[in-house]
């Protein structure tokens, strides 16, 4: 009897300790989220001041102190307004809302753009996020038109959306990043739009599983197709270290993309694909302990190469969503890794100081190293997915 009593007391103490640890981690995450939103709302006043009304922020060059902006056709034009909507949702600051509305005003015309596959990034991350927090039907209408524009890039011969127009050595390129733009198509079909958009998304995702992934579950960046024969011409990289390498952001685009596909379809194949990519990422021997990837998992010179905070932010946001569809040890691993990433990105190793970094939140991302473009620089999408990840954590794991 005494033995049982000792066992019971020990169990009770262990449960209390583990509850205490969980409660203290939750408090830590709550404080971290609050601190980041307060900081980001102030920091984005500098970004706003550095960005003329007719353009969007793009990056910043620390060496020269110059801000880099873009026109609204640039694939990243939706991230700044999207981040502003997340900041508004948290802070309820009317000045942030006003700035978000102003930026949507210059972006709206791109709903008719058909020059590449990036309509999802451009119009869903911006107007879709605006609709989520306002229910303004005008925003929904913009997103619906954008889905129609994106659907014009579907090529039945290859059962895929053509990501880019033919360029240089590429005839009909499909890139792994394209998985992200399927969210726009799904969302519109599920909100009263043409069901064909969703069919395109599913078909594209299936073609990508069959053609873009390697046996180790990493993905190739670009698959180039022959539209006459419907066959693959080549598999190469555009932004990675080598055709055979695992370009970090590409891995995280695919990871986020298949997690999102499962959200819309509940098709177990997509869940399995997301988990396979998660395994590739989380067990990779060259994923650093702070969980912020080098710009390419196979970059020559690791560890003396730039990190890519944008990949980390995308991975954290996707891990939090995958955690929603998982149980037990797997769920725990996904959420704990996302926590590590969010803590790393919130530290002074990655988060800028107020008024510095051109007004961007995060430092140390890589746009395209082979093109010597935006290397070790701030990027709008690093900020966007970081703030989205913090929002997801607050909404899903602090309630
Ligand atoms: N092409 C989008 C990216 O650089 O990730």
CSV table of N, CA, C and O in Angstrom, one decimal, residues 72 77-78 104 107-112 118-129 139 142-143 146-147 184:
chain,number,residue,atom,x,y,z
A,72,UNK,N,4.1,47.3,-58.4
A,72,UNK,CA,3.1,46.3,-57.9
A,72,UNK,C,3.1,45.0,-58.7
A,72,UNK,O,2.4,44.1,-58.3
A,77,UNK,N,4.6,42.0,-54.0
A,77,UNK,CA,3.9,43.2,-53.7
A,77,UNK,C,2.7,43.0,-52.7
A,77,UNK,O,2.3,44.0,-52.2
A,78,UNK,N,2.3,41.8,-52.5
A,78,UNK,CA,1.2,41.6,-51.5
A,78,UNK,C,1.6,41.5,-50.1
A,78,UNK,O,0.8,41.5,-49.2
A,104,UNK,N,-3.4,48.6,-50.6
A,104,UNK,CA,-4.3,47.8,-51.4
A,104,UNK,C,-4.8,48.6,-52.6
A,104,UNK,O,-5.0,48.0,-53.7
A,107,UNK,N,-2.4,48.3,-55.3
A,107,UNK,CA,-2.2,46.9,-55.7
A,107,UNK,C,-3.3,46.3,-56.5
A,107,UNK,O,-3.2,45.4,-57.4
A,108,UNK,N,-4.5,46.9,-56.3
A,108,UNK,CA,-5.7,46.2,-56.8
A,108,UNK,C,-5.7,45.9,-58.3
A,108,UNK,O,-6.1,44.9,-58.8
A,109,UNK,N,-5.1,46.8,-59.1
A,109,UNK,CA,-5.1,46.6,-60.6
A,109,UNK,C,-4.4,45.3,-61.0
A,109,UNK,O,-4.7,44.8,-62.1
A,110,UNK,N,-3.6,44.8,-60.1
A,110,UNK,CA,-2.9,43.5,-60.5
A,110,UNK,C,-3.8,42.3,-60.5
A,110,UNK,O,-3.3,41.2,-60.8
A,111,UNK,N,-5.0,42.5,-60.1
A,111,UNK,CA,-5.9,41.3,-60.2
A,111,UNK,C,-6.1,40.8,-61.6
A,111,UNK,O,-6.5,39.6,-61.8
A,112,UNK,N,-5.8,41.6,-62.6
A,112,UNK,CA,-5.9,41.2,-64.0
A,112,UNK,C,-4.5,40.7,-64.5
A,112,UNK,O,-4.4,40.3,-65.7
A,118,UNK,N,2.4,34.2,-59.8
A,118,UNK,CA,2.5,34.7,-58.4
A,118,UNK,C,1.3,35.4,-57.9
A,118,UNK,O,1.4,36.1,-56.8
A,119,UNK,N,0.2,35.3,-58.6
A,119,UNK,CA,-1.0,36.0,-58.2
A,119,UNK,C,-1.5,35.7,-56.8
A,119,UNK,O,-2.0,36.5,-56.1
A,120,UNK,N,-1.1,34.4,-56.4
A,120,UNK,CA,-1.5,34.0,-55.0
A,120,UNK,C,-0.8,34.9,-54.0
A,120,UNK,O,-1.4,35.4,-53.0
A,121,UNK,N,0.5,34.9,-54.1
A,121,UNK,CA,1.4,35.7,-53.2
A,121,UNK,C,0.9,37.2,-53.3
A,121,UNK,O,0.7,37.8,-52.2
A,122,UNK,N,0.6,37.7,-54.5
A,122,UNK,CA,0.4,39.1,-54.6
A,122,UNK,C,-1.0,39.5,-54.1
A,122,UNK,O,-1.2,40.4,-53.4
A,123,UNK,N,-2.0,38.7,-54.5
A,123,UNK,CA,-3.4,39.1,-54.2
A,123,UNK,C,-4.1,38.3,-53.1
A,123,UNK,O,-5.0,38.9,-52.5
A,124,UNK,N,-3.6,37.1,-52.8
A,124,UNK,CA,-4.3,36.4,-51.7
A,124,UNK,C,-3.7,36.8,-50.3
A,124,UNK,O,-4.4,37.1,-49.4
A,125,UNK,N,-2.3,36.9,-50.3
A,125,UNK,CA,-1.7,37.3,-49.0
A,125,UNK,C,-2.1,38.7,-48.6
A,125,UNK,O,-2.1,39.1,-47.4
A,126,UNK,N,-2.5,39.5,-49.6
A,126,UNK,CA,-2.9,40.9,-49.3
A,126,UNK,C,-4.4,41.0,-49.1
A,126,UNK,O,-4.9,41.2,-48.0
A,127,UNK,N,-5.2,40.9,-50.3
A,127,UNK,CA,-6.6,41.0,-50.2
A,127,UNK,C,-7.3,39.9,-49.4
A,127,UNK,O,-8.3,40.1,-48.8
A,128,UNK,N,-6.7,38.7,-49.5
A,128,UNK,CA,-7.3,37.6,-48.8
A,128,UNK,C,-7.2,37.8,-47.3
A,128,UNK,O,-8.1,37.6,-46.5
A,129,UNK,N,-6.0,38.3,-46.9
A,129,UNK,CA,-5.8,38.6,-45.4
A,129,UNK,C,-6.7,39.7,-45.0
A,129,UNK,O,-7.3,39.7,-43.9
A,139,UNK,N,-13.1,43.1,-51.2
A,139,UNK,CA,-11.8,42.4,-51.1
A,139,UNK,C,-12.0,41.0,-51.7
A,139,UNK,O,-11.1,40.5,-52.4
A,142,UNK,N,-12.0,41.1,-55.5
A,142,UNK,CA,-10.6,41.2,-56.0
A,142,UNK,C,-9.9,39.8,-56.1
A,142,UNK,O,-9.3,39.4,-57.1
A,143,UNK,N,-10.0,39.1,-55.0
A,143,UNK,CA,-9.4,37.8,-54.9
A,143,UNK,C,-10.0,36.8,-56.0
A,143,UNK,O,-9.3,36.1,-56.6
A,146,UNK,N,-8.6,37.6,-59.3
A,146,UNK,CA,-7.2,37.2,-59.4
A,146,UNK,C,-7.1,35.7,-59.6
A,146,UNK,O,-6.2,35.2,-60.4
A,147,UNK,N,-8.0,34.9,-59.1
A,147,UNK,CA,-8.0,33.5,-59.3
A,147,UNK,C,-8.3,33.2,-60.8
A,147,UNK,O,-7.6,32.3,-61.4
A,184,UNK,N,-4.9,30.5,-53.3
A,184,UNK,CA,-5.8,31.5,-53.9
A,184,UNK,C,-6.9,30.7,-54.6
A,184,UNK,O,-8.1,31.0,-54.5
